[in-house]
Short mmCIF file of N, CA, C and O in Angstrom, two decimals:
data_model
loop_
_atom_site.label_atom_id
_atom_site.label_comp_id
_atom_site.label_asym_id
_atom_site.label_seq_id
_atom_site.Cartn_x
_atom_site.Cartn_y
_atom_site.Cartn_z
N UNK M 1 0.85 -1.19 0.00
CA UNK M 1 0.00 0.00 0.00
C UNK M 1 0.89 1.25 0.00
O UNK M 1 1.80 1.35 0.81
N UNK M 2 0.63 2.19 -0.91
CA UNK M 2 1.46 3.39 -0.99
C UNK M 2 1.29 4.28 0.25
O UNK M 2 0.22 4.36 0.83
N UNK M 3 2.38 4.91 0.64
CA UNK M 3 2.36 5.87 1.74
C UNK M 3 1.78 7.17 1.19
O UNK M 3 2.40 7.84 0.35
N UNK M 4 0.59 7.54 1.65
CA UNK M 4 -0.10 8.71 1.13
C UNK M 4 0.66 10.01 1.42
O UNK M 4 0.65 10.94 0.63
N UNK M 5 1.33 10.07 2.57
CA UNK M 5 2.12 11.27 2.87
C UNK M 5 3.28 11.42 1.90
O UNK M 5 3.60 12.51 1.46
N UNK M 6 3.88 10.29 1.54
CA UNK M 6 4.98 10.34 0.57
C UNK M 6 4.45 10.80 -0.80
O UNK M 6 5.11 11.59 -1.49
N UNK M 7 3.27 10.33 -1.17
CA UNK M 7 2.68 10.79 -2.44
C UNK M 7 2.42 12.29 -2.40
O UNK M 7 2.66 12.99 -3.39
N UNK M 8 1.94 12.79 -1.27
CA UNK M 8 1.71 14.23 -1.13
C UNK M 8 3.03 14.99 -1.26
O UNK M 8 3.08 16.05 -1.89
N UNK M 9 4.09 14.46 -0.68
CA UNK M 9 5.40 15.10 -0.79
C UNK M 9 5.92 15.07 -2.23
O UNK M 9 6.51 16.04 -2.71
N UNK M 10 5.69 13.97 -2.92
CA UNK M 10 6.10 13.88 -4.32
C UNK M 10 5.31 14.87 -5.18
O UNK M 10 5.86 15.48 -6.10
N UNK M 11 4.04 15.02 -4.86
CA UNK M 11 3.22 15.98 -5.59
C UNK M 11 3.73 17.40 -5.34
O UNK M 11 3.84 18.21 -6.27
N UNK M 12 4.09 17.69 -4.10
CA UNK M 12 4.66 19.00 -3.79
C UNK M 12 5.96 19.21 -4.55
O UNK M 12 6.21 20.28 -5.11
N UNK M 13 6.79 18.18 -4.60
CA UNK M 13 8.07 18.30 -5.32
C UNK M 13 7.82 18.58 -6.81
O UNK M 13 8.50 19.40 -7.43
N UNK M 14 6.83 17.90 -7.39
CA UNK M 14 6.48 18.13 -8.79
C UNK M 14 6.07 19.58 -8.99
O UNK M 14 6.50 20.23 -9.95
N UNK M 15 5.24 20.11 -8.10
CA UNK M 15 4.78 21.49 -8.27
C UNK M 15 5.94 22.48 -8.14
O UNK M 15 5.99 23.47 -8.86
N UNK M 16 6.89 22.19 -7.25
CA UNK M 16 8.06 23.06 -7.10
C UNK M 16 8.88 23.04 -8.39
O UNK M 16 9.33 24.09 -8.87
N UNK M 17 9.08 21.86 -8.95
CA UNK M 17 9.86 21.75 -10.19
C UNK M 17 9.14 22.43 -11.36
O UNK M 17 9.77 23.11 -12.17
N UNK M 18 7.82 22.25 -11.46
CA UNK M 18 7.07 22.92 -12.52
C UNK M 18 7.11 24.43 -12.33
O UNK M 18 7.21 25.18 -13.32
N UNK M 19 7.05 24.88 -11.10
CA UNK M 19 7.15 26.31 -10.82
C UNK M 19 8.50 26.85 -11.28
O UNK M 19 8.59 27.95 -11.84
N UNK M 20 9.56 26.07 -11.05
CA UNK M 20 10.90 26.49 -11.48
C UNK M 20 10.98 26.62 -13.00
O UNK M 20 11.60 27.55 -13.52
N UNK M 21 10.34 25.71 -13.71
CA UNK M 21 10.31 25.79 -15.17
C UNK M 21 9.57 27.05 -15.60
O UNK M 21 10.04 27.81 -16.46
N UNK M 22 8.42 27.30 -14.98
CA UNK M 22 7.66 28.51 -15.30
C UNK M 22 8.43 29.78 -14.98
O UNK M 22 8.38 30.76 -15.74
N UNK M 23 9.15 29.77 -13.87
CA UNK M 23 9.94 30.93 -13.48
C UNK M 23 11.07 31.19 -14.48
O UNK M 23 11.36 32.33 -14.82
N UNK M 24 11.68 30.12 -14.97
CA UNK M 24 12.74 30.28 -15.97
C UNK M 24 12.17 30.91 -17.25
O UNK M 24 12.77 31.80 -17.84
N UNK M 25 10.99 30.44 -17.66
CA UNK M 25 10.34 31.02 -18.83
C UNK M 25 10.05 32.50 -18.58
O UNK M 25 10.32 33.35 -19.45
N UNK M 26 9.52 32.81 -17.41
CA UNK M 26 9.19 34.20 -17.07
C UNK M 26 10.44 35.08 -17.15
O UNK M 26 10.40 36.17 -17.74
N UNK M 27 11.53 34.61 -16.57
CA UNK M 27 12.76 35.40 -16.57
C UNK M 27 13.30 35.61 -17.99
O UNK M 27 13.74 36.71 -18.32
N UNK M 28 13.24 34.58 -18.81
CA UNK M 28 13.72 34.70 -20.19
C UNK M 28 12.93 35.73 -20.99
O UNK M 28 13.45 36.34 -21.93
N UNK M 29 11.65 35.89 -20.64
CA UNK M 29 10.77 36.77 -21.42
C UNK M 29 10.38 38.04 -20.67
O UNK M 29 9.48 38.77 -21.12
N UNK M 30 11.04 38.31 -19.56
CA UNK M 30 10.77 39.54 -18.83
C UNK M 30 9.37 39.60 -18.25
O UNK M 30 8.76 40.67 -18.21
N UNK M 31 8.86 38.47 -17.81
CA UNK M 31 7.51 38.39 -17.28
C UNK M 31 7.54 38.14 -15.78
O UNK M 31 8.48 37.56 -15.25
N UNK M 32 6.47 38.53 -15.11
CA UNK M 32 6.28 38.21 -13.71
C UNK M 32 5.44 36.94 -13.57
O UNK M 32 4.87 36.44 -14.54
N UNK M 33 5.36 36.45 -12.35
CA UNK M 33 4.59 35.23 -12.07
C UNK M 33 3.12 35.38 -12.49
O UNK M 33 2.55 34.50 -13.11
N UNK M 34 2.51 36.52 -12.17
CA UNK M 34 1.11 36.75 -12.53
C UNK M 34 0.96 36.86 -14.04
O UNK M 34 -0.05 36.41 -14.60
N UNK M 35 1.94 37.43 -14.71
CA UNK M 35 1.91 37.52 -16.18
C UNK M 35 1.82 36.12 -16.78
O UNK M 35 1.01 35.87 -17.68
N UNK M 36 2.65 35.22 -16.28
CA UNK M 36 2.66 33.84 -16.80
C UNK M 36 1.33 33.16 -16.48
O UNK M 36 0.75 32.49 -17.35
N UNK M 37 0.82 33.35 -15.27
CA UNK M 37 -0.48 32.76 -14.92
C UNK M 37 -1.58 33.26 -15.86
O UNK M 37 -2.43 32.50 -16.30
N UNK M 38 -1.53 34.55 -16.18
CA UNK M 38 -2.53 35.13 -17.08
C UNK M 38 -2.42 34.54 -18.48
O UNK M 38 -3.43 34.18 -19.10
N UNK M 39 -1.20 34.43 -18.99
CA UNK M 39 -1.01 33.88 -20.32
C UNK M 39 -1.47 32.42 -20.38
O UNK M 39 -2.10 32.00 -21.35
N UNK M 40 -1.18 31.66 -19.34
CA UNK M 40 -1.62 30.26 -19.30
C UNK M 40 -3.15 30.20 -19.26
O UNK M 40 -3.76 29.37 -19.95
N UNK M 41 -3.77 31.09 -18.49
CA UNK M 41 -5.24 31.10 -18.42
C UNK M 41 -5.85 31.40 -19.79
O UNK M 41 -6.84 30.76 -20.20
N UNK M 42 -5.28 32.36 -20.51
CA UNK M 42 -5.79 32.70 -21.85
C UNK M 42 -5.56 31.53 -22.81
O UNK M 42 -6.45 31.16 -23.58
N UNK M 43 -4.39 30.93 -22.75
CA UNK M 43 -4.06 29.81 -23.64
C UNK M 43 -4.96 28.61 -23.36
O UNK M 43 -5.48 27.99 -24.29
N UNK M 44 -5.17 28.28 -22.08
CA UNK M 44 -6.02 27.15 -21.74
C UNK M 44 -7.46 27.38 -22.17
O UNK M 44 -8.13 26.47 -22.66
N UNK M 45 -7.94 28.61 -22.00
CA UNK M 45 -9.30 28.92 -22.43
C UNK M 45 -9.43 28.78 -23.95
O UNK M 45 -10.42 28.23 -24.45
N UNK M 46 -8.44 29.25 -24.67
CA UNK M 46 -8.47 29.13 -26.14
C UNK M 46 -8.48 27.67 -26.54
O UNK M 46 -9.20 27.28 -27.46
N UNK M 47 -7.70 26.85 -25.86
CA UNK M 47 -7.66 25.42 -26.16
C UNK M 47 -9.04 24.77 -25.95
O UNK M 47 -9.41 23.87 -26.68
N UNK M 48 -9.78 25.27 -24.95
CA UNK M 48 -11.13 24.75 -24.68
C UNK M 48 -12.18 25.39 -25.60
O UNK M 48 -13.33 24.97 -25.60
N UNK M 49 -11.79 26.43 -26.34
CA UNK M 49 -12.74 27.13 -27.20
C UNK M 49 -13.53 28.19 -26.47
O UNK M 49 -14.56 28.65 -26.96
N UNK M 50 -13.06 28.61 -25.29
CA UNK M 50 -13.74 29.63 -24.49
C UNK M 50 -13.12 31.00 -24.74
O UNK M 50 -11.90 31.12 -24.87
N UNK M 51 -13.95 32.01 -24.79
CA UNK M 51 -13.47 33.38 -24.92
C UNK M 51 -13.08 33.89 -23.53
O UNK M 51 -13.73 33.56 -22.54
N UNK M 52 -12.03 34.69 -23.46
CA UNK M 52 -11.59 35.27 -22.20
C UNK M 52 -11.76 36.78 -22.27
O UNK M 52 -11.29 37.42 -23.20
N UNK M 53 -12.44 37.32 -21.29
CA UNK M 53 -12.57 38.76 -21.16
C UNK M 53 -11.67 39.21 -20.01
O UNK M 53 -11.15 38.39 -19.25
N UNK M 54 -11.52 40.51 -19.87
CA UNK M 54 -10.72 41.03 -18.76
C UNK M 54 -11.30 40.56 -17.43
O UNK M 54 -10.57 40.16 -16.52
N UNK M 55 -12.62 40.57 -17.31
CA UNK M 55 -13.26 40.14 -16.07
C UNK M 55 -13.03 38.67 -15.75
O UNK M 55 -12.72 38.32 -14.61
N UNK M 56 -13.16 37.82 -16.77
CA UNK M 56 -12.95 36.39 -16.51
C UNK M 56 -11.48 36.10 -16.23
O UNK M 56 -11.15 35.22 -15.42
N UNK M 57 -10.58 36.86 -16.84
CA UNK M 57 -9.16 36.68 -16.55
C UNK M 57 -8.86 37.12 -15.12
O UNK M 57 -8.12 36.44 -14.40
N UNK M 58 -9.45 38.22 -14.71
CA UNK M 58 -9.26 38.69 -13.34
C UNK M 58 -9.71 37.66 -12.33
O UNK M 58 -9.03 37.42 -11.32
N UNK M 59 -10.83 37.01 -12.60
CA UNK M 59 -11.30 35.96 -11.70
C UNK M 59 -10.34 34.77 -11.70
O UNK M 59 -10.05 34.18 -10.66
N UNK M 60 -9.82 34.43 -12.88
CA UNK M 60 -8.92 33.28 -12.99
C UNK M 60 -7.61 33.48 -12.25
O UNK M 60 -7.06 32.53 -11.68
N UNK M 61 -7.10 34.70 -12.26
CA UNK M 61 -5.80 34.96 -11.60
C UNK M 61 -5.97 35.77 -10.31
O UNK M 61 -4.98 36.19 -9.72
N UNK M 62 -7.22 35.98 -9.91
CA UNK M 62 -7.56 36.65 -8.65
C UNK M 62 -6.96 38.04 -8.53
O UNK M 62 -6.21 38.33 -7.61
N UNK M 63 -7.31 38.89 -9.49
CA UNK M 63 -6.86 40.28 -9.47
C UNK M 63 -8.06 41.21 -9.54
O UNK M 63 -9.08 40.88 -10.14
N UNK M 64 -7.91 42.40 -8.96
CA UNK M 64 -8.95 43.42 -9.06
C UNK M 64 -8.99 43.94 -10.49
O UNK M 64 -8.05 43.75 -11.26
N UNK M 65 -10.07 44.64 -10.83
CA UNK M 65 -10.19 45.13 -12.21
C UNK M 65 -9.09 46.13 -12.54
O UNK M 65 -8.57 46.13 -13.67
N UNK M 66 -8.66 46.96 -11.59
CA UNK M 66 -7.57 47.90 -11.86
C UNK M 66 -6.27 47.15 -12.11
O UNK M 66 -5.50 47.51 -13.02
N UNK M 67 -6.02 46.11 -11.33
CA UNK M 67 -4.80 45.32 -11.52
C UNK M 67 -4.83 44.57 -12.84
O UNK M 67 -3.80 44.42 -13.50
N UNK M 68 -6.02 44.09 -13.24
CA UNK M 68 -6.14 43.39 -14.52
C UNK M 68 -5.85 44.35 -15.67
O UNK M 68 -5.15 44.00 -16.62
N UNK M 69 -6.35 45.56 -15.57
CA UNK M 69 -6.09 46.56 -16.61
C UNK M 69 -4.59 46.80 -16.76
O UNK M 69 -4.05 46.81 -17.87
N UNK M 70 -3.89 46.96 -15.63
CA UNK M 70 -2.43 47.17 -15.68
C UNK M 70 -1.73 45.94 -16.26
O UNK M 70 -0.80 46.07 -17.07
N UNK M 71 -2.18 44.76 -15.87
CA UNK M 71 -1.61 43.51 -16.39
C UNK M 71 -1.79 43.43 -17.90
O UNK M 71 -0.85 43.14 -18.64
N UNK M 72 -3.01 43.69 -18.37
CA UNK M 72 -3.30 43.61 -19.80
C UNK M 72 -2.51 44.66 -20.58
O UNK M 72 -1.99 44.36 -21.66
N UNK M 73 -2.43 45.85 -20.04
CA UNK M 73 -1.64 46.90 -20.72
C UNK M 73 -0.19 46.45 -20.87
O UNK M 73 0.41 46.60 -21.93
N UNK M 74 0.36 45.88 -19.80
CA UNK M 74 1.76 45.43 -19.81
C UNK M 74 1.96 44.29 -20.82
O UNK M 74 2.89 44.31 -21.61
N UNK M 75 1.05 43.30 -20.81
CA UNK M 75 1.19 42.16 -21.72
C UNK M 75 0.95 42.56 -23.17
O UNK M 75 1.58 42.02 -24.08
N UNK M 76 0.07 43.52 -23.37
CA UNK M 76 -0.19 44.00 -24.73
C UNK M 76 1.02 44.80 -25.25
O UNK M 76 1.45 44.60 -26.39
N UNK M 77 1.58 45.67 -24.41
CA UNK M 77 2.77 46.45 -24.82
C UNK M 77 3.94 45.53 -25.16
O UNK M 77 4.70 45.79 -26.08
N UNK M 78 4.05 44.43 -24.40
CA UNK M 78 5.16 43.49 -24.62
C UNK M 78 4.90 42.58 -25.83
O UNK M 78 5.77 41.82 -26.23
N UNK M 79 3.70 42.67 -26.41
CA UNK M 79 3.38 41.88 -27.60
C UNK M 79 2.93 40.45 -27.31
O UNK M 79 2.90 39.62 -28.21
N UNK M 80 2.53 40.18 -26.07
CA UNK M 80 2.10 38.82 -25.71
C UNK M 80 0.60 38.59 -25.89
O UNK M 80 0.17 37.47 -26.18
N UNK M 81 -0.18 39.63 -25.71
CA UNK M 81 -1.65 39.54 -25.80
C UNK M 81 -2.17 40.64 -26.69
O UNK M 81 -1.53 41.67 -26.87
N UNK M 82 -3.37 40.40 -27.19
CA UNK M 82 -4.07 41.48 -27.90
C UNK M 82 -5.54 41.45 -27.48
O UNK M 82 -6.09 40.40 -27.17
N UNK M 83 -6.12 42.64 -27.49
CA UNK M 83 -7.55 42.79 -27.20
C UNK M 83 -8.25 42.89 -28.55
O UNK M 83 -7.86 43.69 -29.39
N UNK M 84 -9.28 42.07 -28.73
CA UNK M 84 -10.01 42.10 -30.00
C UNK M 84 -11.51 42.10 -29.71
O UNK M 84 -11.97 41.60 -28.68
N UNK M 85 -12.26 42.68 -30.62
CA UNK M 85 -13.72 42.67 -30.49
C UNK M 85 -14.23 41.26 -30.73
O UNK M 85 -13.79 40.57 -31.66
N UNK M 86 -15.16 40.84 -29.92
CA UNK M 86 -15.79 39.52 -30.06
C UNK M 86 -16.57 39.51 -31.37
O UNK M 86 -17.34 40.43 -31.65
N UNK M 87 -16.37 38.48 -32.18
CA UNK M 87 -17.06 38.38 -33.47
C UNK M 87 -18.57 38.27 -33.31
O UNK M 87 -19.32 38.75 -34.16
N UNK M 88 -19.02 37.67 -32.22
CA UNK M 88 -20.47 37.47 -32.01
C UNK M 88 -21.13 38.65 -31.32
O UNK M 88 -22.33 38.88 -31.49
N UNK M 89 -20.38 39.37 -30.49
CA UNK M 89 -20.92 40.52 -29.76
C UNK M 89 -19.87 41.63 -29.80
O UNK M 89 -18.93 41.65 -29.00
N UNK M 90 -20.01 42.53 -30.75
CA UNK M 90 -19.00 43.55 -31.00
C UNK M 90 -18.79 44.48 -29.80
O UNK M 90 -17.81 45.20 -29.74
N UNK M 91 -19.71 44.48 -28.84
CA UNK M 91 -19.54 45.31 -27.65
C UNK M 91 -18.52 44.70 -26.70
O UNK M 91 -17.95 45.40 -25.87
N UNK M 92 -18.30 43.42 -26.82
CA UNK M 92 -17.42 42.70 -25.89
C UNK M 92 -16.01 42.60 -26.45
O UNK M 92 -15.81 42.33 -27.63
N UNK M 93 -15.03 42.81 -25.58
CA UNK M 93 -13.62 42.68 -25.94
C UNK M 93 -13.09 41.39 -25.33
O UNK M 93 -13.28 41.13 -24.14
N UNK M 94 -12.45 40.58 -26.17
CA UNK M 94 -11.87 39.32 -25.70
C UNK M 94 -10.35 39.39 -25.86
O UNK M 94 -9.82 40.21 -26.60
N UNK M 95 -9.69 38.50 -25.16
CA UNK M 95 -8.23 38.48 -25.15
C UNK M 95 -7.72 37.31 -25.96
O UNK M 95 -8.27 36.21 -25.88
N UNK M 96 -6.67 37.56 -26.72
CA UNK M 96 -6.04 36.49 -27.51
C UNK M 96 -4.53 36.55 -27.32
O UNK M 96 -3.96 37.63 -27.19
N UNK M 97 -3.92 35.38 -27.33
CA UNK M 97 -2.46 35.31 -27.31
C UNK M 97 -1.95 35.76 -28.67
O UNK M 97 -2.55 35.46 -29.69
N UNK M 98 -0.83 36.45 -28.67
CA UNK M 98 -0.21 36.82 -29.94
C UNK M 98 0.49 35.59 -30.53
O UNK M 98 0.82 34.65 -29.81
N UNK M 99 0.71 35.63 -31.82
CA UNK M 99 1.43 34.53 -32.47
C UNK M 99 2.84 34.40 -31.89
O UNK M 99 3.34 33.29 -31.70
N UNK M 100 3.46 35.54 -31.59
CA UNK M 100 4.82 35.52 -31.02
C UNK M 100 4.82 34.85 -29.65
O UNK M 100 5.74 34.07 -29.34
N UNK M 101 3.81 35.13 -28.83
CA UNK M 101 3.74 34.51 -27.51
C UNK M 101 3.49 33.00 -27.63
O UNK M 101 4.09 32.21 -26.89
N UNK M 102 2.64 32.62 -28.57
CA UNK M 102 2.39 31.19 -28.78
C UNK M 102 3.66 30.48 -29.24
O UNK M 102 3.98 29.39 -28.77
N UNK M 103 4.41 31.13 -30.12
CA UNK M 103 5.66 30.53 -30.61
C UNK M 103 6.69 30.43 -29.50
O UNK M 103 7.38 29.42 -29.38
N UNK M 104 6.78 31.46 -28.67
CA UNK M 104 7.74 31.43 -27.55
C UNK M 104 7.39 30.31 -26.58
O UNK M 104 8.27 29.58 -26.11
N UNK M 105 6.10 30.15 -26.30
CA UNK M 105 5.67 29.08 -25.41
C UNK M 105 5.94 27.71 -25.99
O UNK M 105 6.43 26.81 -25.30
N UNK M 106 5.65 27.56 -27.27
CA UNK M 106 5.88 26.27 -27.93
C UNK M 106 7.36 25.93 -27.96
O UNK M 106 7.76 24.79 -27.71
N UNK M 107 8.19 26.93 -28.23
CA UNK M 107 9.64 26.70 -28.28
C UNK M 107 10.17 26.31 -26.91
O UNK M 107 10.95 25.37 -26.78
N UNK M 108 9.73 27.01 -25.88
CA UNK M 108 10.25 26.75 -24.54
C UNK M 108 9.70 25.47 -23.93
O UNK M 108 10.43 24.67 -23.36
N UNK M 109 8.37 25.28 -24.04
CA UNK M 109 7.72 24.15 -23.37
C UNK M 109 7.56 22.91 -24.24
O UNK M 109 7.18 21.86 -23.75
N UNK M 110 7.85 23.04 -25.54
CA UNK M 110 7.65 21.92 -26.46
C UNK M 110 8.45 20.68 -26.08
O UNK M 110 7.93 19.56 -26.10
N UNK M 111 9.71 20.86 -25.72
CA UNK M 111 10.54 19.73 -25.33
C UNK M 111 10.03 19.06 -24.07
O UNK M 111 10.01 17.82 -23.98
N UNK M 112 9.61 19.86 -23.10
CA UNK M 112 9.04 19.30 -21.88
C UNK M 112 7.79 18.50 -22.20
O UNK M 112 7.62 17.37 -21.72
N UNK M 113 6.92 19.06 -23.04
CA UNK M 113 5.69 18.36 -23.42
C UNK M 113 6.01 17.01 -24.08
O UNK M 113 5.41 15.99 -23.75
N UNK M 114 6.95 17.02 -25.01
CA UNK M 114 7.34 15.77 -25.69
C UNK M 114 7.89 14.75 -24.70
O UNK M 114 7.55 13.56 -24.76
N UNK M 115 8.73 15.21 -23.76
CA UNK M 115 9.31 14.30 -22.78
C UNK M 115 8.26 13.75 -21.83
O UNK M 115 8.30 12.58 -21.45
N UNK M 116 7.30 14.57 -21.44
CA UNK M 116 6.22 14.10 -20.58
C UNK M 116 5.38 13.04 -21.29
O UNK M 116 5.06 11.99 -20.71
N UNK M 117 5.03 13.31 -22.54
CA UNK M 117 4.23 12.35 -23.30
C UNK M 117 5.01 11.05 -23.49
O UNK M 117 4.46 9.95 -23.35
N UNK M 118 6.30 11.16 -23.76
CA UNK M 118 7.13 9.95 -23.92
C UNK M 118 7.17 9.15 -22.62
O UNK M 118 7.09 7.92 -22.64
N UNK M 119 7.27 9.83 -21.48
CA UNK M 119 7.30 9.14 -20.19
C UNK M 119 5.98 8.43 -19.91
O UNK M 119 5.95 7.39 -19.24
N UNK M 120 4.89 8.95 -20.45
CA UNK M 120 3.57 8.34 -20.24
C UNK M 120 3.41 7.04 -21.03
O UNK M 120 2.52 6.25 -20.74
N UNK M 121 4.26 6.82 -22.02
CA UNK M 121 4.14 5.62 -22.86
C UNK M 121 4.28 4.34 -22.04
O UNK M 121 3.78 3.30 -22.45
N UNK M 122 4.93 4.43 -20.88
CA UNK M 122 5.13 3.25 -20.04
C UNK M 122 3.88 2.88 -19.24
O UNK M 122 3.87 1.86 -18.56
N UNK M 123 2.83 3.68 -19.34
CA UNK M 123 1.61 3.46 -18.56
C UNK M 123 0.47 3.03 -19.46
O UNK M 123 0.33 3.52 -20.58
N UNK M 124 -0.36 2.15 -18.94
CA UNK M 124 -1.53 1.70 -19.70
C UNK M 124 -2.60 2.80 -19.69
O UNK M 124 -2.55 3.73 -18.87
N UNK M 125 -3.57 2.67 -20.57
CA UNK M 125 -4.68 3.63 -20.60
C UNK M 125 -5.41 3.64 -19.27
O UNK M 125 -5.80 4.70 -18.77
N UNK M 126 -5.60 2.48 -18.67
CA UNK M 126 -6.29 2.39 -17.38
C UNK M 126 -5.50 3.13 -16.30
O UNK M 126 -6.07 3.84 -15.47
N UNK M 127 -4.17 2.95 -16.31
CA UNK M 127 -3.35 3.66 -15.33
C UNK M 127 -3.42 5.17 -15.55
O UNK M 127 -3.52 5.94 -14.59
N UNK M 128 -3.37 5.58 -16.79
CA UNK M 128 -3.45 7.02 -17.08
C UNK M 128 -4.81 7.60 -16.70
O UNK M 128 -4.89 8.75 -16.28
N UNK M 129 -5.87 6.81 -16.82
CA UNK M 129 -7.18 7.26 -16.35
C UNK M 129 -7.16 7.55 -14.86
O UNK M 129 -7.72 8.54 -14.38
N UNK M 130 -6.49 6.68 -14.10
CA UNK M 130 -6.37 6.88 -12.65
C UNK M 130 -5.51 8.12 -12.37
O UNK M 130 -5.85 8.93 -11.50
N UNK M 131 -4.43 8.27 -13.11
CA UNK M 131 -3.56 9.43 -12.92
C UNK M 131 -4.34 10.70 -13.22
O UNK M 131 -4.24 11.70 -12.48
N UNK M 132 -5.13 10.70 -14.27
CA UNK M 132 -5.94 11.88 -14.62
C UNK M 132 -6.88 12.22 -13.47
O UNK M 132 -6.96 13.38 -13.05
N UNK M 133 -7.57 11.23 -12.97
CA UNK M 133 -8.51 11.47 -11.86
C UNK M 133 -7.76 12.01 -10.64
O UNK M 133 -8.20 12.94 -9.99
N UNK M 134 -6.61 11.41 -10.35
CA UNK M 134 -5.80 11.83 -9.22
C UNK M 134 -5.38 13.30 -9.38
O UNK M 134 -5.53 14.11 -8.47
N UNK M 135 -4.86 13.64 -10.55
CA UNK M 135 -4.38 15.01 -10.77
C UNK M 135 -5.54 16.01 -10.72
O UNK M 135 -5.38 17.12 -10.18
N UNK M 136 -6.68 15.66 -11.27
CA UNK M 136 -7.84 16.56 -11.21
C UNK M 136 -8.27 16.77 -9.77
O UNK M 136 -8.53 17.90 -9.35
N UNK M 137 -8.32 15.69 -8.99
CA UNK M 137 -8.71 15.81 -7.57
C UNK M 137 -7.69 16.62 -6.78
O UNK M 137 -8.06 17.49 -5.98
N UNK M 138 -6.42 16.36 -6.99
CA UNK M 138 -5.37 17.08 -6.26
C UNK M 138 -5.33 18.55 -6.66
O UNK M 138 -5.14 19.43 -5.82
N UNK M 139 -5.55 18.83 -7.93
CA UNK M 139 -5.59 20.21 -8.39
C UNK M 139 -6.75 20.95 -7.72
O UNK M 139 -6.59 22.11 -7.31
N UNK M 140 -7.88 20.30 -7.59
CA UNK M 140 -9.02 20.89 -6.92
C UNK M 140 -8.72 21.22 -5.45
O UNK M 140 -9.06 22.30 -4.96
N UNK M 141 -8.05 20.30 -4.78
CA UNK M 141 -7.68 20.54 -3.38
C UNK M 141 -6.73 21.73 -3.27
O UNK M 141 -6.92 22.63 -2.45
N UNK M 142 -5.70 21.74 -4.10
CA UNK M 142 -4.72 22.83 -4.06
C UNK M 142 -5.38 24.16 -4.41
O UNK M 142 -5.13 25.18 -3.76
N UNK M 143 -6.26 24.17 -5.41
CA UNK M 143 -6.93 25.41 -5.80
C UNK M 143 -7.79 25.95 -4.65
O UNK M 143 -7.81 27.15 -4.41
N UNK M 144 -8.47 25.06 -3.94
CA UNK M 144 -9.27 25.50 -2.79
C UNK M 144 -8.37 26.11 -1.72
O UNK M 144 -8.71 27.15 -1.13
N UNK M 145 -7.24 25.51 -1.46
CA UNK M 145 -6.32 26.05 -0.47
C UNK M 145 -5.72 27.38 -0.93
O UNK M 145 -5.52 28.29 -0.12
N UNK M 146 -5.42 27.48 -2.21
CA UNK M 146 -4.85 28.72 -2.74
C UNK M 146 -5.81 29.89 -2.59
O UNK M 146 -5.40 31.03 -2.40
N UNK M 147 -7.10 29.59 -2.63
CA UNK M 147 -8.12 30.63 -2.53
C UNK M 147 -8.65 30.78 -1.11
O UNK M 147 -9.61 31.51 -0.88
N UNK M 148 -8.05 30.06 -0.17
CA UNK M 148 -8.46 30.20 1.22
C UNK M 148 -9.79 29.55 1.55
O UNK M 148 -10.42 29.89 2.54
N UNK M 149 -10.22 28.62 0.72
CA UNK M 149 -11.53 27.97 0.95
C UNK M 149 -11.41 26.79 1.88
O UNK M 149 -10.46 26.10 1.95
#
């Protein structure tokens, strides 16, 4: 039977290592931690087919509307994000990653993604289903703690 405390420690170690990778990316591109969180939120939403507004981004990264405005201004000036009118509702402004930001992310994280997928080849589909459930559950727990819930 696995030692659950050891698994929790391994999960913490993984998050520390992933944070270090994200920090290295941030430093290479002159970004702050919140900048990277915002870009990941926009990228993940795009991958799901969801539109991101300033308000929804603020909720995702837990910033006030004034702080979100400063964040968006900074990311737009740096060429990482752009504000565009929503095609379905021209009154609404949505956020999109720039092609340059997508390319920088792909260049930096592409090797990690390939190595992670290659490491998963040793696991069966059933095992990966369990890992997915585990990661989703653990992410939920960490997110609740991060928000003080």
